[in-house]
Amino acid sequence: MLGNFITGVSILAPAGMLPELSHEFGVSIHEAGLLITFGAIVLCICSPVSAWLTSRFDRRVLLSVTVAIMAAAQFASMIAPNYATLMAIRLVMLAVAALFTPQAAGVAAMMVPPERRGSTMSYVFLGWSLALAVGLPLVAYVASHIGWRVAYSGIGVIALLNLALLIWRIPGGLVGTPVNLSTWGDLARNPLIVLLLVITVLQTSGQFVVFTYLGPLFEKLGGNSQLAIIAFGIYGVMGFIGNVIASRVVDTWGAYRTSLTAIAMLLVGIAMWALGAGLVPVMLASMVPWGMAFSSANSMQQVRLAGAAPLFASATVSLNTSGLYVGQAIGSGIGGFLFSHEMYYAVGYVGVGFLVLALITVFLSRR
């Protein structure tokens, strides 16, 4: 769970410091946002590839090396002299970081009996909720009040702590089912898995159209970019609460019903943002349903994928993680285009469109 926290903060940190990075390196907000977009493309490609290449590795060694490289990258980012160097460090780091979330899910699935798999995987993914509940608001606050370089160093220190805990606590000798090239073909021919991956791409695209540029949007629509720190906090705290609730009810409700509820709440939250754009109380209130649903929606996707092909959980979860990053790239790319053309009110409605399509696809996946 702590490793997912580090991974989530490492991936999303630029979203909390876009104005500071833009000012420091003399680039536009849109160009600074490319740290998210290009990073998501790297993550998308590397997640399934790394799952294939490392399927025979001891999981304790694999997770520990991944976190060690993430820690080193944070300290390297702290001293980056220019935008190009920061981008290069980030892309190298994310090529390795793509390993962590799917392999963590696979390790969790191997460490518990099948009847506890859903709640355990939801618990592991609380790390992403914490990254947004605590990590991202803290990154945004430190970047704006102390400095973005200090924010990177703080992430690095926590990553070193996580490294020590992984080495200490993860059992040795955990190796999953080897992933062969034929595995990807078998998974691609499974219609349920394909639908689940489409849901992931659509719901993530809809969120990241808005989420990537949350700070600049609050400045343009609400007059104060610092409101984004409050929004990140609400979003993350509600995400933590939502995932805790989902982990408690999934074993009785079932992953489909829990997933349907979460995607519907995402749609409500994004619709509130779109309709309330320019009204600060409504924009902040939209973070409540949106935040409560974002993490539980993703956790339920992982649970449904693990149930669809239990022996290949690390492969299917890596594909889902790749889908998350495809959605991040699509959403942040569209959001950056709209923002650079001053179409600030259109951003929310594009997000609503993606979430409507995601909800329809959830219905299609019911069986």
Tab-separated table of C-alpha atoms in Angstrom:
chain	number	residue	atom	x	y	z
A	1	MET	CA	0.000	0.000	0.000
A	2	LEU	CA	2.793	2.422	0.851
A	3	GLY	CA	4.506	1.530	-2.428
A	4	ASN	CA	1.340	2.454	-4.308
A	5	PHE	CA	1.340	5.732	-2.381
A	6	ILE	CA	4.881	6.457	-3.607
A	7	THR	CA	3.987	5.418	-7.153
A	8	GLY	CA	0.845	7.556	-7.185
A	9	VAL	CA	2.592	10.645	-5.847
A	10	SER	CA	5.540	10.167	-8.241
A	11	ILE	CA	3.206	9.932	-11.226
A	12	LEU	CA	0.858	12.770	-10.259
A	13	ALA	CA	3.279	15.202	-8.554
A	14	PRO	CA	3.574	17.585	-11.560
A	15	ALA	CA	-0.210	18.144	-11.404
A	16	GLY	CA	0.325	19.738	-7.985
A	17	MET	CA	3.129	22.049	-9.092
A	18	LEU	CA	2.297	23.130	-12.653
A	19	PRO	CA	2.422	26.904	-11.918
A	20	GLU	CA	5.775	26.587	-10.111
A	21	LEU	CA	7.358	24.447	-12.841
A	22	SER	CA	6.003	26.779	-15.521
A	23	HIS	CA	7.534	29.795	-13.779
A	24	GLU	CA	10.843	28.104	-12.925
A	25	PHE	CA	11.609	26.858	-16.429
A	26	GLY	CA	9.887	29.556	-18.495
A	27	VAL	CA	7.395	27.214	-20.172
A	28	SER	CA	3.620	27.491	-20.562
A	29	ILE	CA	1.143	25.672	-18.316
A	30	HIS	CA	0.312	23.454	-21.282
A	31	GLU	CA	3.980	22.542	-21.778
A	32	ALA	CA	4.390	21.805	-18.076
A	33	GLY	CA	1.326	19.566	-18.331
A	34	LEU	CA	3.152	17.472	-20.918
A	35	LEU	CA	5.076	15.976	-18.000
A	36	ILE	CA	1.820	14.157	-17.239
A	37	THR	CA	0.873	13.446	-20.869
A	38	PHE	CA	4.222	12.084	-22.067
A	39	GLY	CA	4.720	10.251	-18.784
A	40	ALA	CA	1.375	8.522	-19.246
A	41	ILE	CA	2.402	7.373	-22.730
A	42	VAL	CA	5.585	5.795	-21.319
A	43	LEU	CA	3.614	4.143	-18.512
A	44	CYS	CA	1.037	2.825	-20.973
A	45	ILE	CA	3.675	1.084	-23.092
A	46	CYS	CA	5.915	-0.130	-20.284
A	47	SER	CA	3.278	-1.590	-17.954
A	48	PRO	CA	2.367	-4.688	-20.043
A	49	VAL	CA	5.882	-5.007	-21.493
A	50	SER	CA	7.473	-5.050	-18.049
A	51	ALA	CA	4.865	-7.558	-16.798
A	52	TRP	CA	5.937	-9.884	-19.603
A	53	LEU	CA	9.683	-9.378	-19.167
A	54	THR	CA	9.690	-9.751	-15.374
A	55	SER	CA	7.060	-12.463	-14.827
A	56	ARG	CA	9.717	-14.958	-13.656
A	57	PHE	CA	11.419	-12.588	-11.171
A	58	ASP	CA	11.173	-12.867	-7.394
A	59	ARG	CA	8.556	-10.286	-6.422
A	60	ARG	CA	10.374	-8.964	-3.357
A	61	VAL	CA	13.455	-8.186	-5.450
A	62	LEU	CA	11.353	-6.730	-8.258
A	63	LEU	CA	9.288	-4.396	-6.060
A	64	SER	CA	12.345	-3.317	-4.039
A	65	VAL	CA	14.432	-2.430	-7.116
A	66	THR	CA	11.486	-0.522	-8.606
A	67	VAL	CA	11.058	1.634	-5.479
A	68	ALA	CA	14.841	2.189	-5.216
A	69	ILE	CA	14.884	3.629	-8.739
A	70	MET	CA	11.852	5.816	-7.974
A	71	ALA	CA	13.648	7.164	-4.890
A	72	ALA	CA	16.800	7.967	-6.887
A	73	ALA	CA	14.706	9.725	-9.544
A	74	GLN	CA	13.094	12.021	-6.950
A	75	PHE	CA	16.485	13.234	-5.752
A	76	ALA	CA	17.651	13.659	-9.355
A	77	SER	CA	14.504	15.695	-10.135
A	78	MET	CA	15.236	17.890	-7.122
A	79	ILE	CA	18.445	19.152	-8.776
A	80	ALA	CA	17.224	19.205	-12.398
A	81	PRO	CA	18.662	22.362	-14.028
A	82	ASN	CA	16.078	22.708	-16.818
A	83	TYR	CA	12.771	21.448	-18.173
A	84	ALA	CA	14.331	18.989	-20.653
A	85	THR	CA	16.379	17.318	-17.918
A	86	LEU	CA	13.347	17.037	-15.628
A	87	MET	CA	11.346	15.485	-18.474
A	88	ALA	CA	14.118	12.962	-19.229
A	89	ILE	CA	14.454	11.944	-15.565
A	90	ARG	CA	10.707	11.564	-15.292
A	91	LEU	CA	10.345	9.396	-18.390
A	92	VAL	CA	13.156	7.055	-17.300
A	93	MET	CA	11.653	6.783	-13.817
A	94	LEU	CA	8.161	6.047	-15.130
A	95	ALA	CA	9.447	3.347	-17.475
A	96	VAL	CA	10.442	1.483	-14.286
A	97	ALA	CA	7.593	2.699	-12.036
A	98	ALA	CA	5.131	1.080	-14.470
A	99	LEU	CA	6.059	-2.204	-12.787
A	100	PHE	CA	4.890	-1.428	-9.286
A	101	THR	CA	1.086	-1.209	-9.240
A	102	PRO	CA	0.299	-4.342	-11.291
A	103	GLN	CA	2.988	-6.386	-9.531
A	104	ALA	CA	1.762	-5.198	-6.130
A	105	ALA	CA	-1.709	-6.422	-7.073
A	106	GLY	CA	-0.280	-9.749	-8.190
A	107	VAL	CA	1.658	-10.129	-4.918
A	108	ALA	CA	-1.467	-9.338	-2.896
A	109	ALA	CA	-3.434	-11.956	-4.838
A	110	MET	CA	-0.725	-14.571	-4.134
A	111	MET	CA	-0.519	-13.808	-0.398
A	112	VAL	CA	-4.198	-14.335	0.524
A	113	PRO	CA	-6.876	-17.010	-0.110
A	114	PRO	CA	-9.313	-16.403	-3.019
A	115	GLU	CA	-12.216	-15.361	-0.781
A	116	ARG	CA	-10.166	-12.447	0.588
A	117	ARG	CA	-8.718	-11.339	-2.741
A	118	GLY	CA	-11.231	-8.551	-3.399
A	119	SER	CA	-10.924	-6.824	-0.041
A	120	THR	CA	-7.128	-7.280	0.054
A	121	MET	CA	-6.575	-5.778	-3.394
A	122	SER	CA	-8.846	-2.860	-2.459
A	123	TYR	CA	-6.716	-2.344	0.653
A	124	VAL	CA	-3.490	-2.340	-1.368
A	125	PHE	CA	-4.973	0.270	-3.689
A	126	LEU	CA	-5.711	2.530	-0.745
A	127	GLY	CA	-2.149	3.700	-1.397
A	128	TRP	CA	-3.380	5.558	-4.477
A	129	SER	CA	-6.202	7.075	-2.416
A	130	LEU	CA	-3.673	8.241	0.163
A	131	ALA	CA	-1.515	9.675	-2.620
A	132	LEU	CA	-4.413	11.947	-3.483
A	133	ALA	CA	-5.746	12.447	0.059
A	134	VAL	CA	-2.385	13.370	1.566
A	135	GLY	CA	0.380	13.280	-1.024
A	136	LEU	CA	-0.895	15.555	-3.765
A	137	PRO	CA	-2.266	18.318	-1.495
A	138	LEU	CA	1.020	18.233	0.438
A	139	VAL	CA	3.033	18.408	-2.800
A	140	ALA	CA	0.937	21.374	-3.963
A	141	TYR	CA	1.339	23.170	-0.614
A	142	VAL	CA	5.090	22.571	-0.325
A	143	ALA	CA	5.688	23.526	-3.976
A	144	SER	CA	3.816	26.821	-3.622
A	145	HIS	CA	5.060	27.811	-0.148
A	146	ILE	CA	8.552	26.292	0.151
A	147	GLY	CA	9.619	25.114	-3.287
A	148	TRP	CA	9.015	22.338	-5.777
A	149	ARG	CA	12.544	20.978	-5.269
A	150	VAL	CA	11.774	20.394	-1.578
A	151	ALA	CA	8.615	18.536	-2.598
A	152	TYR	CA	10.641	16.144	-4.752
A	153	SER	CA	13.139	15.519	-1.942
A	154	GLY	CA	10.304	14.692	0.459
A	155	ILE	CA	8.916	12.066	-1.927
A	156	GLY	CA	12.411	10.580	-2.182
A	157	VAL	CA	12.773	10.235	1.598
A	158	ILE	CA	9.426	8.424	1.915
A	159	ALA	CA	10.419	6.152	-0.977
A	160	LEU	CA	13.569	5.126	0.921
A	161	LEU	CA	11.421	4.244	3.953
A	162	ASN	CA	9.159	2.155	1.722
A	163	LEU	CA	12.203	0.379	0.272
A	164	ALA	CA	13.302	-0.718	3.746
A	165	LEU	CA	9.803	-1.993	4.604
A	166	LEU	CA	9.478	-3.958	1.348
A	167	ILE	CA	12.798	-5.710	1.907
A	168	TRP	CA	11.800	-6.497	5.500
A	169	ARG	CA	8.183	-7.613	5.063
A	170	ILE	CA	7.553	-9.103	1.605
A	171	PRO	CA	8.156	-12.887	1.655
A	172	GLY	CA	10.921	-14.190	-0.572
A	173	GLY	CA	10.294	-16.760	-3.289
A	174	LEU	CA	7.022	-15.300	-4.616
A	175	VAL	CA	6.902	-15.862	-8.378
A	176	GLY	CA	3.712	-15.639	-10.413
A	177	THR	CA	2.556	-17.614	-13.436
A	178	PRO	CA	4.964	-16.915	-16.320
A	179	VAL	CA	3.487	-14.531	-18.902
A	180	ASN	CA	4.145	-15.661	-22.462
A	181	LEU	CA	3.409	-13.848	-25.710
A	182	SER	CA	0.423	-16.129	-26.249
A	183	THR	CA	-1.055	-14.895	-22.955
A	184	TRP	CA	-1.709	-11.454	-24.438
A	185	GLY	CA	-3.565	-13.010	-27.372
A	186	ASP	CA	-5.708	-15.112	-25.056
A	187	LEU	CA	-6.578	-12.078	-22.943
A	188	ALA	CA	-7.361	-9.981	-26.029
A	189	ARG	CA	-9.900	-12.617	-27.145
A	190	ASN	CA	-11.733	-12.458	-23.814
A	191	PRO	CA	-14.648	-10.017	-24.407
A	192	LEU	CA	-15.140	-9.270	-20.701
A	193	ILE	CA	-11.500	-8.272	-20.249
A	194	VAL	CA	-11.661	-6.043	-23.341
A	195	LEU	CA	-14.804	-4.294	-22.045
A	196	LEU	CA	-13.242	-3.770	-18.622
A	197	LEU	CA	-10.163	-2.189	-20.198
A	198	VAL	CA	-12.358	0.118	-22.295
A	199	ILE	CA	-14.156	1.218	-19.100
A	200	THR	CA	-10.795	2.062	-17.516
A	201	VAL	CA	-9.681	4.168	-20.485
A	202	LEU	CA	-12.993	6.058	-20.725
A	203	GLN	CA	-13.427	6.876	-17.039
A	204	THR	CA	-9.782	7.931	-16.634
A	205	SER	CA	-9.894	10.114	-19.756
A	206	GLY	CA	-12.982	11.875	-18.420
A	207	GLN	CA	-11.323	12.617	-15.084
A	208	PHE	CA	-7.945	13.772	-16.390
A	209	VAL	CA	-9.411	16.267	-18.839
A	210	VAL	CA	-10.143	18.278	-15.693
A	211	PHE	CA	-7.826	16.871	-13.039
A	212	THR	CA	-4.480	17.580	-14.724
A	213	TYR	CA	-5.245	21.317	-14.914
A	214	LEU	CA	-7.165	21.644	-11.658
A	215	GLY	CA	-4.892	24.388	-10.248
A	216	PRO	CA	-4.850	26.572	-13.382
A	217	LEU	CA	-8.604	26.032	-13.846
A	218	PHE	CA	-9.322	27.242	-10.318
A	219	GLU	CA	-7.230	30.316	-11.095
A	220	LYS	CA	-9.121	31.041	-14.325
A	221	LEU	CA	-12.627	30.109	-13.160
A	222	GLY	CA	-12.419	30.812	-9.424
A	223	GLY	CA	-9.769	33.514	-9.248
A	224	ASN	CA	-7.355	31.635	-6.972
A	225	SER	CA	-5.115	28.685	-7.870
A	226	GLN	CA	-4.579	27.952	-4.148
A	227	LEU	CA	-8.154	26.635	-4.033
A	228	ALA	CA	-6.782	23.588	-5.838
A	229	ILE	CA	-4.964	22.566	-2.637
A	230	ILE	CA	-8.336	22.403	-0.863
A	231	ALA	CA	-9.839	20.561	-3.841
A	232	PHE	CA	-7.014	18.014	-3.895
A	233	GLY	CA	-7.514	17.475	-0.179
A	234	ILE	CA	-11.286	16.911	-0.466
A	235	TYR	CA	-10.778	14.676	-3.488
A	236	GLY	CA	-8.175	12.541	-1.772
A	237	VAL	CA	-9.873	12.229	1.615
A	238	MET	CA	-13.140	11.220	-0.048
A	239	GLY	CA	-11.199	8.777	-2.222
A	240	PHE	CA	-9.777	7.141	0.882
A	241	ILE	CA	-13.230	6.911	2.467
A	242	GLY	CA	-14.774	5.584	-0.741
A	243	ASN	CA	-12.164	2.872	-1.132
A	244	VAL	CA	-12.535	1.797	2.505
A	245	ILE	CA	-16.288	1.472	1.969
A	246	ALA	CA	-15.798	-0.403	-1.307
A	247	SER	CA	-13.364	-2.849	0.314
A	248	ARG	CA	-15.997	-3.576	2.986
A	249	VAL	CA	-18.983	-4.083	0.675
A	250	VAL	CA	-17.431	-5.720	-2.407
A	251	ASP	CA	-17.496	-9.243	-0.980
A	252	THR	CA	-21.274	-8.981	-0.410
A	253	TRP	CA	-22.374	-6.607	-3.199
A	254	GLY	CA	-20.116	-8.119	-5.820
A	255	ALA	CA	-17.582	-6.252	-7.928
A	256	TYR	CA	-20.070	-5.422	-10.715
A	257	ARG	CA	-22.600	-3.603	-8.508
A	258	THR	CA	-19.837	-1.823	-6.607
A	259	SER	CA	-18.199	-0.772	-9.884
A	260	LEU	CA	-21.494	0.451	-11.355
A	261	THR	CA	-22.147	2.591	-8.267
A	262	ALA	CA	-18.645	4.091	-8.404
A	263	ILE	CA	-18.788	4.995	-12.122
A	264	ALA	CA	-22.233	6.575	-11.629
A	265	MET	CA	-20.829	8.699	-8.782
A	266	LEU	CA	-17.912	9.755	-10.998
A	267	LEU	CA	-20.402	10.963	-13.575
A	268	VAL	CA	-22.288	12.933	-10.910
A	269	GLY	CA	-19.065	14.584	-9.732
A	270	ILE	CA	-17.838	15.573	-13.197
A	271	ALA	CA	-21.331	16.834	-14.103
A	272	MET	CA	-21.336	19.007	-10.981
A	273	TRP	CA	-17.981	20.492	-12.049
A	274	ALA	CA	-19.227	21.167	-15.584
A	275	LEU	CA	-22.501	22.770	-14.504
A	276	GLY	CA	-20.914	24.689	-11.628
A	277	ALA	CA	-17.784	25.950	-13.429
A	278	GLY	CA	-17.126	29.479	-12.161
A	279	LEU	CA	-18.989	28.906	-8.890
A	280	VAL	CA	-16.295	28.044	-6.341
A	281	PRO	CA	-18.584	26.322	-3.766
A	282	VAL	CA	-20.020	24.029	-6.454
A	283	MET	CA	-16.579	23.325	-7.933
A	284	LEU	CA	-15.309	22.310	-4.489
A	285	ALA	CA	-18.473	20.309	-3.733
A	286	SER	CA	-17.998	18.321	-6.947
A	287	MET	CA	-14.874	16.859	-5.389
A	288	VAL	CA	-17.011	14.935	-2.856
A	289	PRO	CA	-18.794	12.419	-5.156
A	290	TRP	CA	-15.954	12.502	-7.671
A	291	GLY	CA	-13.327	11.845	-5.001
A	292	MET	CA	-15.364	9.157	-3.249
A	293	ALA	CA	-15.662	7.183	-6.479
A	294	PHE	CA	-12.350	7.549	-8.324
A	295	SER	CA	-10.260	5.074	-6.325
A	296	SER	CA	-12.997	2.548	-5.625
A	297	ALA	CA	-13.858	2.502	-9.349
A	298	ASN	CA	-10.296	1.545	-10.193
A	299	SER	CA	-10.087	-1.012	-7.379
A	300	MET	CA	-13.245	-2.703	-8.651
A	301	GLN	CA	-11.770	-2.835	-12.141
A	302	GLN	CA	-8.761	-4.662	-10.695
A	303	VAL	CA	-10.976	-7.071	-8.769
A	304	ARG	CA	-13.134	-7.834	-11.823
A	305	LEU	CA	-10.067	-8.397	-13.986
A	306	ALA	CA	-8.480	-10.690	-11.394
A	307	GLY	CA	-11.715	-12.665	-11.279
A	308	ALA	CA	-11.896	-12.924	-15.068
A	309	ALA	CA	-8.427	-14.534	-15.282
A	310	PRO	CA	-7.142	-15.369	-11.775
A	311	LEU	CA	-3.956	-17.124	-12.909
A	312	PHE	CA	-2.880	-14.077	-14.876
A	313	ALA	CA	-3.768	-11.345	-12.389
A	314	SER	CA	-0.457	-9.533	-12.841
A	315	ALA	CA	-0.940	-9.512	-16.636
A	316	THR	CA	-4.547	-8.291	-16.585
A	317	VAL	CA	-3.826	-5.710	-13.897
A	318	SER	CA	-0.833	-4.479	-15.926
A	319	LEU	CA	-3.157	-4.051	-18.910
A	320	ASN	CA	-5.594	-2.162	-16.690
A	321	THR	CA	-2.765	0.005	-15.403
A	322	SER	CA	-1.802	0.625	-19.014
A	323	GLY	CA	-5.425	1.597	-19.668
A	324	LEU	CA	-5.238	4.085	-16.791
A	325	TYR	CA	-2.229	5.707	-18.382
A	326	VAL	CA	-3.829	5.722	-21.842
A	327	GLY	CA	-6.715	7.582	-20.220
A	328	GLN	CA	-4.334	9.985	-18.505
A	329	ALA	CA	-2.612	10.714	-21.813
A	330	ILE	CA	-5.895	11.213	-23.677
A	331	GLY	CA	-7.508	13.279	-20.930
A	332	SER	CA	-4.511	15.498	-20.180
A	333	GLY	CA	-3.864	15.960	-23.905
A	334	ILE	CA	-7.439	17.096	-24.579
A	335	GLY	CA	-7.493	19.182	-21.396
A	336	GLY	CA	-4.231	20.878	-22.372
A	337	PHE	CA	-5.591	21.687	-25.831
A	338	LEU	CA	-8.782	23.187	-24.399
A	339	PHE	CA	-6.881	25.121	-21.730
A	340	SER	CA	-4.378	26.571	-24.216
A	341	HIS	CA	-7.297	27.764	-26.363
A	342	GLU	CA	-9.014	29.324	-23.297
A	343	MET	CA	-11.982	26.932	-23.526
A	344	TYR	CA	-12.142	26.616	-19.748
A	345	TYR	CA	-15.864	25.866	-19.490
A	346	ALA	CA	-15.762	23.172	-22.175
A	347	VAL	CA	-13.333	21.050	-20.147
A	348	GLY	CA	-15.990	19.711	-17.776
A	349	TYR	CA	-18.470	18.852	-20.516
A	350	VAL	CA	-15.863	16.811	-22.389
A	351	GLY	CA	-15.262	14.926	-19.135
A	352	VAL	CA	-19.007	14.267	-18.800
A	353	GLY	CA	-19.055	12.799	-22.313
A	354	PHE	CA	-16.323	10.309	-21.462
A	355	LEU	CA	-18.064	9.274	-18.222
A	356	VAL	CA	-21.401	8.694	-19.985
A	357	LEU	CA	-19.642	6.338	-22.411
A	358	ALA	CA	-17.915	4.603	-19.473
A	359	LEU	CA	-21.247	4.035	-17.694
A	360	ILE	CA	-22.801	2.558	-20.845
A	361	THR	CA	-19.834	0.194	-21.177
A	362	VAL	CA	-20.251	-0.929	-17.548
A	363	PHE	CA	-23.807	-2.014	-18.390
A	364	LEU	CA	-22.502	-3.911	-21.420
A	365	SER	CA	-20.011	-5.778	-19.205
A	366	ARG	CA	-22.673	-7.232	-16.922
A	367	ARG	CA	-22.549	-11.037	-16.829
